[in-house]
Amino acid sequence: QVQLQQSGAELTKPGSSVKISCKASGYTFTSYDISWIKQRPGQALEWIGAINPGSGGTGYNEKFKGKATLTVDKSSSTAFMQLSSLTPEDTAVYYCARSFGAPGWFAYWGQGTLVTVSS
Amino acid sequence: DIQMTQSPASLSASLGETVTIECLASEDIYSNLAWYQQKPGKSPQLLIYYANSLNDGVPSRFSGSGSGTQYSLKINSLQSEDVSIYFCQQNYDSPYTFGAGTKLELK
């Protein structure tokens, strides 16, 4: 079955960077885009962007350009998201998700990674 | 960006009741709308896609409808396990955007 296993919670300081991972299993990794989605308490979910693991091609929400960088390692079927120049507003749960059928129908989600930015 | 406005923000209903959640898009999204359910501490789960298609394994008491800019999620015969937050989301245009959520509680 399709599984997306994310890395553990991170506690980071303002101005630093963090890289979280999403290991895929149960399907052909290069066949489906992986998206990343941000969730802050009491706020709407935000789509950060997506990466095509086969080509490495990316698409970003303009709001997150310069903040998030998406990459993959095909050899380990793992997607990564690096967040830079962290501020307290980056404190959130971050999910990776895979579509099925049309891009943007997120049928499979990782368990989420809590990133806390605090001095 | 396409704005997604959900209503109500919260809803209290009794077991067995029928509830409806609305989602309004800021422009025509041509039925490119999904509904998700999120339970506390869990990841969102896809319920409905393309406005009215039920995802595999989702109980038939859930249904979606709508077109253009107006969409709705209906839950028939409310069960205790339906207590959750529900989100709508459009995938018609990038960036994909979500509604702020509707918190469903038992009365």
XYZ file of N, CA and C in Angstrom:
678
model
N 0.844 -1.188 0.000
C 0.000 0.000 0.000
C 0.892 1.254 0.000
N 0.328 2.328 -0.514
C 1.075 3.580 -0.602
C 1.316 4.128 0.804
N 2.569 4.455 1.086
C 2.907 5.074 2.369
C 3.887 6.209 2.140
N 3.704 7.260 2.909
C 4.628 8.388 2.922
C 5.067 8.579 4.373
N 6.336 8.341 4.641
C 6.858 8.406 6.003
C 7.750 9.631 6.141
N 7.340 10.557 6.996
C 8.072 11.799 7.158
C 9.044 11.729 8.332
N 10.034 12.603 8.285
C 11.018 12.696 9.358
C 10.388 13.350 10.594
N 11.119 13.284 11.698
C 10.579 13.710 12.982
C 10.575 15.216 13.190
N 9.983 15.592 14.324
C 9.832 17.004 14.662
C 11.176 17.705 14.779
N 11.169 18.992 14.431
C 12.376 19.808 14.446
C 12.149 21.041 15.313
N 13.140 21.366 16.136
C 13.141 22.618 16.894
C 14.320 23.434 16.388
N 14.037 24.585 15.829
C 15.086 25.362 15.186
C 15.032 26.806 15.648
N 16.110 27.534 15.351
C 16.200 28.935 15.775
C 15.905 29.865 14.610
N 15.413 31.053 14.902
C 15.167 32.040 13.840
C 16.431 32.286 13.028
N 16.242 32.385 11.711
C 17.361 32.629 10.811
C 18.030 31.373 10.284
N 17.731 30.246 10.871
C 18.355 28.990 10.446
C 17.543 28.329 9.333
N 18.017 27.162 8.903
C 17.331 26.371 7.879
C 17.030 24.991 8.441
N 16.078 24.320 7.814
C 15.749 22.956 8.210
C 15.383 22.179 6.949
N 15.707 20.882 6.949
C 15.392 20.034 5.797
C 14.618 18.830 6.312
N 13.409 18.652 5.821
C 12.589 17.528 6.253
C 12.402 16.569 5.080
N 12.153 15.310 5.411
C 12.106 14.281 4.387
C 10.771 13.547 4.373
N 10.527 12.880 3.252
C 9.289 12.145 3.027
C 9.648 10.913 2.198
N 9.685 9.757 2.839
C 10.087 8.527 2.154
C 8.846 7.802 1.650
N 8.808 7.560 0.352
C 7.660 6.935 -0.284
C 7.869 5.439 -0.461
N 6.789 4.691 -0.342
C 6.839 3.257 -0.598
C 5.481 2.785 -1.094
N 5.485 1.619 -1.716
C 4.224 1.023 -2.157
C 3.798 1.402 -3.553
N 4.615 2.168 -4.250
C 4.285 2.539 -5.623
C 5.582 2.972 -6.323
N 5.498 3.220 -7.629
C 6.659 3.679 -8.381
C 6.869 5.165 -8.128
N 7.939 5.476 -7.420
C 8.188 6.835 -6.909
C 8.173 7.890 -8.009
N 8.697 7.527 -9.172
C 8.848 8.519 -10.228
C 7.566 8.770 -11.019
N 6.492 8.074 -10.666
C 5.257 8.180 -11.456
C 4.290 9.259 -10.988
N 4.496 9.809 -9.809
C 3.559 10.781 -9.256
C 4.296 11.936 -8.596
N 3.759 13.149 -8.803
C 4.287 14.321 -8.115
C 4.117 14.180 -6.602
N 5.022 14.792 -5.876
C 4.895 14.944 -4.423
C 4.704 16.429 -4.144
N 3.650 16.743 -3.397
C 3.407 18.110 -2.958
C 3.738 18.260 -1.491
N 3.980 19.504 -1.099
C 4.187 19.838 0.311
C 3.148 20.880 0.710
N 2.595 20.699 1.913
C 1.475 21.507 2.382
C 1.741 21.933 3.823
N 1.455 23.192 4.117
C 1.716 23.779 5.437
C 0.407 23.923 6.195
N 0.429 23.602 7.478
C -0.750 23.785 8.319
C -0.364 24.444 9.637
N -0.877 25.649 9.847
C -0.729 26.353 11.116
C -2.061 26.288 11.849
N -2.031 26.203 13.166
C -3.280 26.118 13.935
C -4.233 27.253 13.604
N -5.477 26.902 13.334
C -6.494 27.913 13.092
C -6.408 28.584 11.732
N -5.497 28.110 10.877
C -5.362 28.724 9.560
C -5.601 27.698 8.455
N -5.925 28.180 7.287
C -6.155 27.291 6.155
C -4.865 26.576 5.767
N -5.036 25.378 5.258
C -3.895 24.672 4.684
C -3.347 25.487 3.512
N -2.034 25.429 3.341
C -1.381 26.168 2.240
C -0.532 25.206 1.414
N -0.774 25.195 0.110
C 0.047 24.397 -0.790
C 1.337 25.150 -1.068
N 2.452 24.507 -0.776
C 3.760 25.141 -0.927
C 4.292 24.950 -2.346
N 4.160 23.741 -2.856
C 4.674 23.444 -4.171
C 4.724 21.952 -4.397
N 5.187 21.573 -5.562
C 5.235 20.163 -5.939
C 6.485 19.883 -6.747
N 6.919 18.622 -6.690
C 8.072 18.188 -7.467
C 7.736 16.917 -8.216
N 8.201 16.821 -9.435
C 8.083 15.608 -10.239
C 9.337 14.782 -9.990
N 9.217 13.660 -9.281
C 10.427 12.893 -8.939
C 11.150 12.323 -10.149
N 10.469 12.140 -11.232
C 11.113 11.589 -12.413
C 12.045 12.587 -13.071
N 11.539 13.808 -13.256
C 12.319 14.838 -13.960
C 13.034 15.799 -13.014
N 12.568 15.860 -11.770
C 13.097 16.859 -10.842
C 12.460 18.230 -11.029
N 11.538 18.330 -11.973
C 10.869 19.604 -12.206
C 10.010 20.018 -11.024
N 9.973 21.313 -10.755
C 9.243 21.817 -9.589
C 8.268 22.918 -9.982
N 7.260 23.089 -9.161
C 6.333 24.209 -9.268
C 6.056 24.725 -7.877
N 6.168 26.020 -7.690
C 6.018 26.605 -6.361
C 4.861 27.604 -6.314
N 4.226 27.651 -5.152
C 3.340 28.764 -4.810
C 4.252 29.990 -4.699
N 3.886 31.076 -5.375
C 4.713 32.295 -5.349
C 5.061 32.712 -3.928
N 4.111 32.476 -2.999
C 4.307 32.894 -1.612
C 5.519 32.208 -0.975
N 5.868 31.015 -1.471
C 6.928 30.229 -0.844
C 8.217 30.181 -1.665
N 8.241 30.917 -2.764
C 9.499 30.999 -3.521
C 10.526 31.725 -2.679
N 11.714 31.152 -2.594
C 12.761 31.711 -1.753
C 12.712 31.193 -0.331
N 11.570 30.621 0.064
C 11.440 30.041 1.398
C 11.657 28.529 1.358
N 11.031 27.880 0.391
C 11.080 26.423 0.305
C 11.838 25.981 -0.941
N 12.613 24.911 -0.799
C 13.315 24.289 -1.926
C 13.017 22.799 -1.901
N 12.463 22.301 -2.994
C 12.056 20.899 -3.087
C 13.061 20.111 -3.912
N 13.432 18.949 -3.395
C 14.348 18.054 -4.094
C 13.906 16.621 -3.857
N 14.522 15.697 -4.607
C 14.252 14.273 -4.408
C 15.564 13.500 -4.526
N 15.569 12.310 -3.945
C 16.622 11.325 -4.137
C 15.939 10.075 -4.663
N 16.060 9.847 -5.968
C 15.354 8.723 -6.568
C 15.857 7.389 -6.033
N 17.126 7.337 -5.677
C 17.704 6.059 -5.232
C 17.064 5.569 -3.937
N 16.554 6.484 -3.131
C 15.926 6.099 -1.856
C 14.436 6.421 -1.827
N 13.890 6.830 -2.966
C 12.460 7.178 -3.064
C 12.057 8.179 -1.995
N 12.874 9.189 -1.830
C 12.652 10.170 -0.773
C 12.584 11.579 -1.356
N 11.576 12.319 -0.915
C 11.449 13.725 -1.260
C 11.877 14.572 -0.061
N 12.427 15.722 -0.360
C 12.917 16.614 0.684
C 12.354 18.018 0.467
N 12.181 18.726 1.582
C 11.854 20.145 1.523
C 12.772 20.878 2.498
N 13.510 21.844 1.957
C 14.339 22.690 2.809
C 13.646 24.032 2.969
N 13.552 24.478 4.214
C 12.986 25.781 4.535
C 14.124 26.646 5.065
N 14.250 27.853 4.507
C 15.369 28.702 4.866
C 14.902 29.988 5.548
N 15.874 30.670 6.163
C 15.629 31.956 6.843
C 14.379 31.881 7.709
N 14.383 30.901 8.579
C 13.183 30.598 9.350
C 12.806 31.734 10.305
N 11.485 31.958 10.423
C 10.916 32.914 11.376
C 9.836 32.190 12.171
N 9.343 32.789 13.248
C 8.268 32.138 14.005
C 7.028 31.830 13.155
N 6.804 32.593 12.086
C 5.659 32.333 11.201
C 5.824 31.039 10.408
N 7.009 30.470 10.411
C 7.234 29.173 9.755
C 6.916 28.010 10.680
N 6.623 28.293 11.942
C 6.213 27.240 12.870
C 4.889 26.653 12.402
N 4.898 25.359 12.118
C 3.723 24.718 11.517
C 3.975 23.218 11.417
N 2.922 22.498 11.081
C 3.055 21.113 10.646
C 3.143 21.124 9.127
N 4.116 20.413 8.617
C 4.310 20.313 7.174
C 4.025 18.879 6.729
N 3.191 18.770 5.714
C 2.832 17.461 5.175
C 3.389 17.295 3.770
N 3.813 16.074 3.448
C 3.977 15.717 2.051
C 2.719 14.946 1.643
N 2.395 15.037 0.373
C 1.178 14.389 -0.109
C 1.357 13.995 -1.563
N 0.689 12.906 -1.946
C 0.746 12.428 -3.322
C -0.638 12.452 -3.924
N -0.683 12.874 -5.146
C -1.969 12.906 -5.843
C -2.305 11.527 -6.385
N -3.559 11.380 -6.797
C -3.928 10.254 -7.636
C -4.757 10.845 -8.772
N -4.718 10.228 -9.929
C -5.468 10.797 -11.040
C -4.930 12.168 -11.384
N -5.774 13.186 -11.345
C -5.350 14.536 -11.698
C -4.453 15.113 -10.618
N -3.471 15.929 -11.001
C -2.646 16.601 -9.990
C -3.521 17.427 -9.060
N -3.240 17.355 -7.759
C -3.971 18.186 -6.821
C -5.096 17.496 -6.096
N -5.366 16.244 -6.434
C -6.265 15.436 -5.589
C -5.344 14.653 -4.645
N -5.232 15.096 -3.399
C -4.242 14.527 -2.488
C -4.827 13.343 -1.737
N -4.629 12.163 -2.298
C -5.220 10.950 -1.729
C -4.332 10.306 -0.673
N -3.043 10.626 -0.710
C -2.102 10.014 0.224
C -1.284 11.107 0.904
N -1.210 11.029 2.227
C -0.526 12.047 3.025
C 0.492 11.390 3.949
N 1.602 12.089 4.187
C 2.469 11.692 5.268
C 1.826 12.048 6.596
N 2.501 11.656 7.668
C 1.936 11.870 9.000
C 2.165 13.290 9.508
N 2.956 14.065 8.764
C 3.225 15.441 9.164
C 4.506 15.570 9.971
N 5.186 16.684 9.787
C 6.396 17.012 10.550
C 6.193 18.377 11.183
N 6.279 18.437 12.501
C 6.157 19.709 13.214
C 7.503 20.415 13.221
N 7.520 21.615 12.672
C 8.695 22.470 12.731
C 8.386 23.628 13.665
N 9.193 23.765 14.696
C 9.017 24.845 15.665
C 10.209 25.780 15.574
N 9.933 27.052 15.355
C 10.989 28.051 15.254
C 10.904 28.942 16.498
N 11.934 28.843 17.312
C 11.918 29.588 18.572
C 13.348 29.848 19.028
N 13.554 31.023 19.592
C 14.876 31.346 20.118
C 15.038 30.803 21.543
N -4.679 34.482 -6.835
C -5.006 33.164 -6.306
C -6.526 33.038 -6.125
N -7.050 31.824 -6.302
C -8.471 31.576 -6.098
C -8.749 31.449 -4.594
N -9.681 32.240 -4.107
C -10.036 32.200 -2.683
C -11.184 31.218 -2.478
N -11.071 30.411 -1.434
C -12.094 29.428 -1.094
C -12.697 29.810 0.256
N -13.991 30.083 0.261
C -14.672 30.525 1.483
C -15.645 29.443 1.946
N -15.394 28.914 3.126
C -16.236 27.863 3.670
C -17.204 28.422 4.693
N -18.378 27.803 4.768
C -19.331 28.144 5.809
C -20.154 26.923 6.193
N -20.563 26.820 7.460
C -20.144 27.710 8.542
C -18.727 27.374 9.014
N -18.174 28.185 9.890
C -16.865 27.901 10.461
C -16.953 26.764 11.471
N -18.088 26.661 12.136
C -18.313 25.562 13.066
C -19.779 25.175 13.029
N -20.022 23.931 13.414
C -21.356 23.360 13.272
C -21.552 22.326 14.362
N -22.698 22.360 15.009
C -23.031 21.386 16.030
C -24.292 20.649 15.598
N -24.245 19.312 15.587
C -25.378 18.533 15.111
C -25.536 17.265 15.950
N -26.709 16.678 15.876
C -27.005 15.470 16.645
C -26.754 14.221 15.827
N -26.541 13.111 16.505
C -26.380 11.833 15.813
C -27.611 11.569 14.958
N -27.378 11.074 13.751
C -28.475 10.757 12.838
C -28.942 11.925 11.987
N -28.468 13.117 12.327
C -28.889 14.309 11.587
C -28.155 14.398 10.248
N -28.693 15.175 9.327
C -28.027 15.479 8.065
C -27.416 16.879 8.156
N -26.145 16.987 7.778
C -25.473 18.284 7.826
C -24.924 18.637 6.447
N -24.843 19.928 6.190
C -24.334 20.419 4.908
C -23.312 21.517 5.172
N -22.190 21.415 4.488
C -21.113 22.403 4.558
C -20.956 23.007 3.172
N -20.809 24.326 3.118
C -20.736 25.031 1.849
C -19.322 25.537 1.580
N -19.009 25.655 0.313
C -17.710 26.189 -0.111
C -17.936 27.063 -1.340
N -17.459 28.287 -1.271
C -17.627 29.246 -2.359
C -16.258 29.635 -2.903
N -16.080 29.442 -4.211
C -14.824 29.826 -4.862
C -14.935 31.243 -5.404
N -13.815 31.949 -5.459
C -13.824 33.337 -5.911
C -13.977 33.450 -7.430
N -13.868 32.322 -8.137
C -14.125 32.286 -9.573
C -14.531 30.861 -9.945
N -15.009 30.709 -11.154
C -15.455 29.385 -11.623
C -14.282 28.397 -11.596
N -14.465 27.273 -10.898
C -13.406 26.259 -10.837
C -13.826 24.974 -11.545
N -14.933 25.013 -12.272
C -15.323 23.931 -13.189
C -15.296 22.559 -12.511
N -15.813 22.496 -11.304
C -15.971 21.254 -10.521
C -14.639 20.657 -10.063
N -13.556 21.401 -10.182
C -12.258 20.908 -9.715
C -12.121 21.170 -8.218
N -12.949 20.468 -7.460
C -13.049 20.687 -6.032
C -12.993 19.372 -5.280
N -12.246 19.387 -4.184
C -12.139 18.222 -3.306
C -12.569 18.600 -1.891
N -12.990 17.571 -1.166
C -13.307 17.712 0.262
C -12.425 16.748 1.056
N -11.911 17.247 2.182
C -11.070 16.447 3.068
C -11.653 16.458 4.472
N -11.385 15.372 5.188
C -11.738 15.257 6.592
C -10.444 15.164 7.393
N -10.352 15.926 8.474
C -9.168 15.836 9.320
C -9.587 15.667 10.781
N -9.140 14.563 11.371
C -9.393 14.312 12.784
C -8.217 14.834 13.598
N -8.457 15.155 14.879
C -7.399 15.765 15.700
C -6.110 14.956 15.688
N -5.016 15.641 15.395
C -3.698 15.010 15.411
C -3.409 14.111 14.233
N -4.302 14.103 13.238
C -4.135 13.223 12.078
C -3.982 14.033 10.799
N -3.553 13.362 9.758
C -3.445 13.993 8.444
C -4.830 14.078 7.807
N -5.035 15.038 6.923
C -6.296 15.095 6.173
C -6.497 13.830 5.345
N -7.759 13.474 5.151
C -8.120 12.314 4.328
C -9.048 12.794 3.220
N -8.770 12.359 1.997
C -9.590 12.768 0.856
C -10.927 12.037 0.896
N -12.015 12.808 0.891
C -13.361 12.234 0.873
C -13.955 12.235 -0.537
N -13.930 13.392 -1.152
C -14.622 13.657 -2.408
C -13.646 14.369 -3.339
N -13.662 14.014 -4.611
C -12.892 14.744 -5.610
C -13.766 15.007 -6.821
N -13.343 15.942 -7.611
C -14.111 16.389 -8.777
C -15.553 16.686 -8.392
N -15.706 17.315 -7.235
C -16.970 17.840 -6.694
C -17.925 16.780 -6.170
N -17.998 15.604 -6.843
C -19.019 14.640 -6.432
C -18.593 13.185 -6.501
N -17.301 12.931 -6.731
C -16.804 11.552 -6.805
C -16.286 11.110 -5.444
N -16.824 10.001 -4.966
C -16.454 9.487 -3.647
C -15.143 8.722 -3.730
N -14.209 9.059 -2.865
C -12.935 8.334 -2.845
C -13.160 6.920 -2.313
N -12.307 6.009 -2.709
C -12.414 4.617 -2.271
C -12.440 4.522 -0.747
N -13.367 3.716 -0.244
C -13.426 3.462 1.188
C -14.209 4.482 1.990
N -14.666 5.541 1.347
C -15.427 6.579 2.056
C -16.895 6.144 2.137
N -17.496 6.218 3.328
C -18.902 5.778 3.460
C -19.839 6.557 2.544
N -20.872 5.887 2.093
C -21.799 6.487 1.132
C -22.676 7.578 1.750
N -22.614 7.743 3.066
C -23.382 8.847 3.678
C -22.763 10.215 3.351
N -21.539 10.205 2.818
C -20.901 11.443 2.366
C -21.219 11.649 0.877
N -21.578 12.868 0.529
C -21.798 13.187 -0.876
C -21.421 14.641 -1.133
N -21.038 14.902 -2.376
C -20.669 16.250 -2.774
C -21.481 16.681 -3.980
N -21.687 17.973 -4.083
C -22.425 18.507 -5.224
C -21.958 19.925 -5.501
N -22.433 20.470 -6.602
C -22.133 21.850 -6.933
C -21.501 22.008 -8.283
N -21.369 23.248 -8.705
C -20.743 23.596 -9.974
C -20.397 25.075 -9.948
N -19.627 25.484 -10.934
C -19.274 26.894 -11.010
C -18.457 27.345 -9.817
N -19.047 28.203 -9.001
C -18.349 28.713 -7.823
C -18.896 28.168 -6.513
N -20.022 27.433 -6.552
C -20.684 27.012 -5.318
C -20.730 25.500 -5.189
N -20.258 25.010 -4.038
C -20.161 23.574 -3.802
C -20.598 23.254 -2.382
N -20.995 21.998 -2.186
C -21.406 21.599 -0.841
C -21.053 20.149 -0.571
N -20.825 19.874 0.700
C -20.596 18.524 1.213
C -21.757 18.199 2.134
N -22.393 17.061 1.890
C -23.509 16.634 2.731
C -23.140 15.339 3.424
N -23.460 15.292 4.709
C -23.261 14.068 5.493
C -24.644 13.636 5.986
N -25.092 12.488 5.497
C -26.372 11.936 5.938
C -26.174 11.085 7.185
N -27.183 11.077 8.057
C -27.178 10.193 9.215
C -25.843 10.292 9.974
N -25.591 11.452 10.546
C -24.327 11.748 11.214
C -23.954 10.686 12.238
N -22.700 10.237 12.168
C -22.156 9.259 13.112
C -21.127 9.938 14.020
N -20.849 9.335 15.154
C -19.898 9.934 16.102
C -18.509 10.078 15.486
N -18.156 9.127 14.611
C -16.819 9.176 13.999
C -16.689 10.282 12.951
N -17.772 10.979 12.648
C -17.720 12.072 11.676
C -17.285 13.390 12.318
N -17.142 13.422 13.631
C -16.647 14.625 14.319
C -15.231 14.900 13.852
N -15.040 16.007 13.164
C -13.774 16.304 12.480
C -13.814 17.754 12.019
N -12.717 18.153 11.381
C -12.698 19.397 10.618
C -12.719 19.020 9.141
N -13.527 19.743 8.379
C -13.677 19.475 6.949
C -13.151 20.672 6.153
N -12.366 20.367 5.119
C -11.776 21.394 4.258
C -12.197 21.169 2.815
N -12.455 22.252 2.104
C -12.574 22.155 0.661
C -11.260 22.638 0.033
N -11.025 22.246 -1.215
C -9.774 22.608 -1.909
C -10.025 22.605 -3.400
N -9.477 23.607 -4.093
C -9.590 23.638 -5.553
C -8.257 23.242 -6.180
N -8.323 22.479 -7.253
C -7.116 22.171 -8.024
C -7.286 22.610 -9.479
N -8.150 23.600 -9.696
C -8.354 24.117 -11.054
C -7.146 24.927 -11.504
N -6.581 25.693 -10.565
C -5.488 26.580 -10.943
C -4.448 26.606 -9.831
N -3.192 26.756 -10.226
C -2.107 26.873 -9.262
C -1.977 28.322 -8.815
N -1.762 28.571 -7.525
C -1.566 27.580 -6.464
C -2.879 26.968 -6.002
N -2.849 25.667 -5.718
C -4.009 25.015 -5.145
C -4.317 25.695 -3.816
N -5.598 25.936 -3.549
C -5.969 26.646 -2.329
C -7.080 25.914 -1.591
N -7.065 26.095 -0.280
C -7.978 25.413 0.620
C -8.897 26.412 1.321
N -10.077 25.942 1.713
C -10.911 26.713 2.614
C -10.344 26.666 4.021
N -10.847 27.525 4.889
C -10.334 27.638 6.253
C -10.812 26.511 7.163
N -11.789 25.745 6.697
C -12.243 24.601 7.481
C -13.556 24.829 8.198
N -14.285 23.725 8.392
C -15.522 23.712 9.179
C -15.365 22.670 10.265
N -15.487 23.112 11.501
C -15.369 22.193 12.634
C -16.741 21.637 12.981
N -16.872 20.315 12.849
C -18.141 19.647 13.110
C -18.081 18.958 14.464
N -19.030 19.310 15.318
C -19.102 18.731 16.663
C -20.466 18.098 16.880
N -20.544 17.238 17.884
C -21.820 16.631 18.252
C -22.546 17.510 19.272
N -23.835 17.608 19.071
C -24.668 18.377 19.997
C -24.989 17.518 21.209
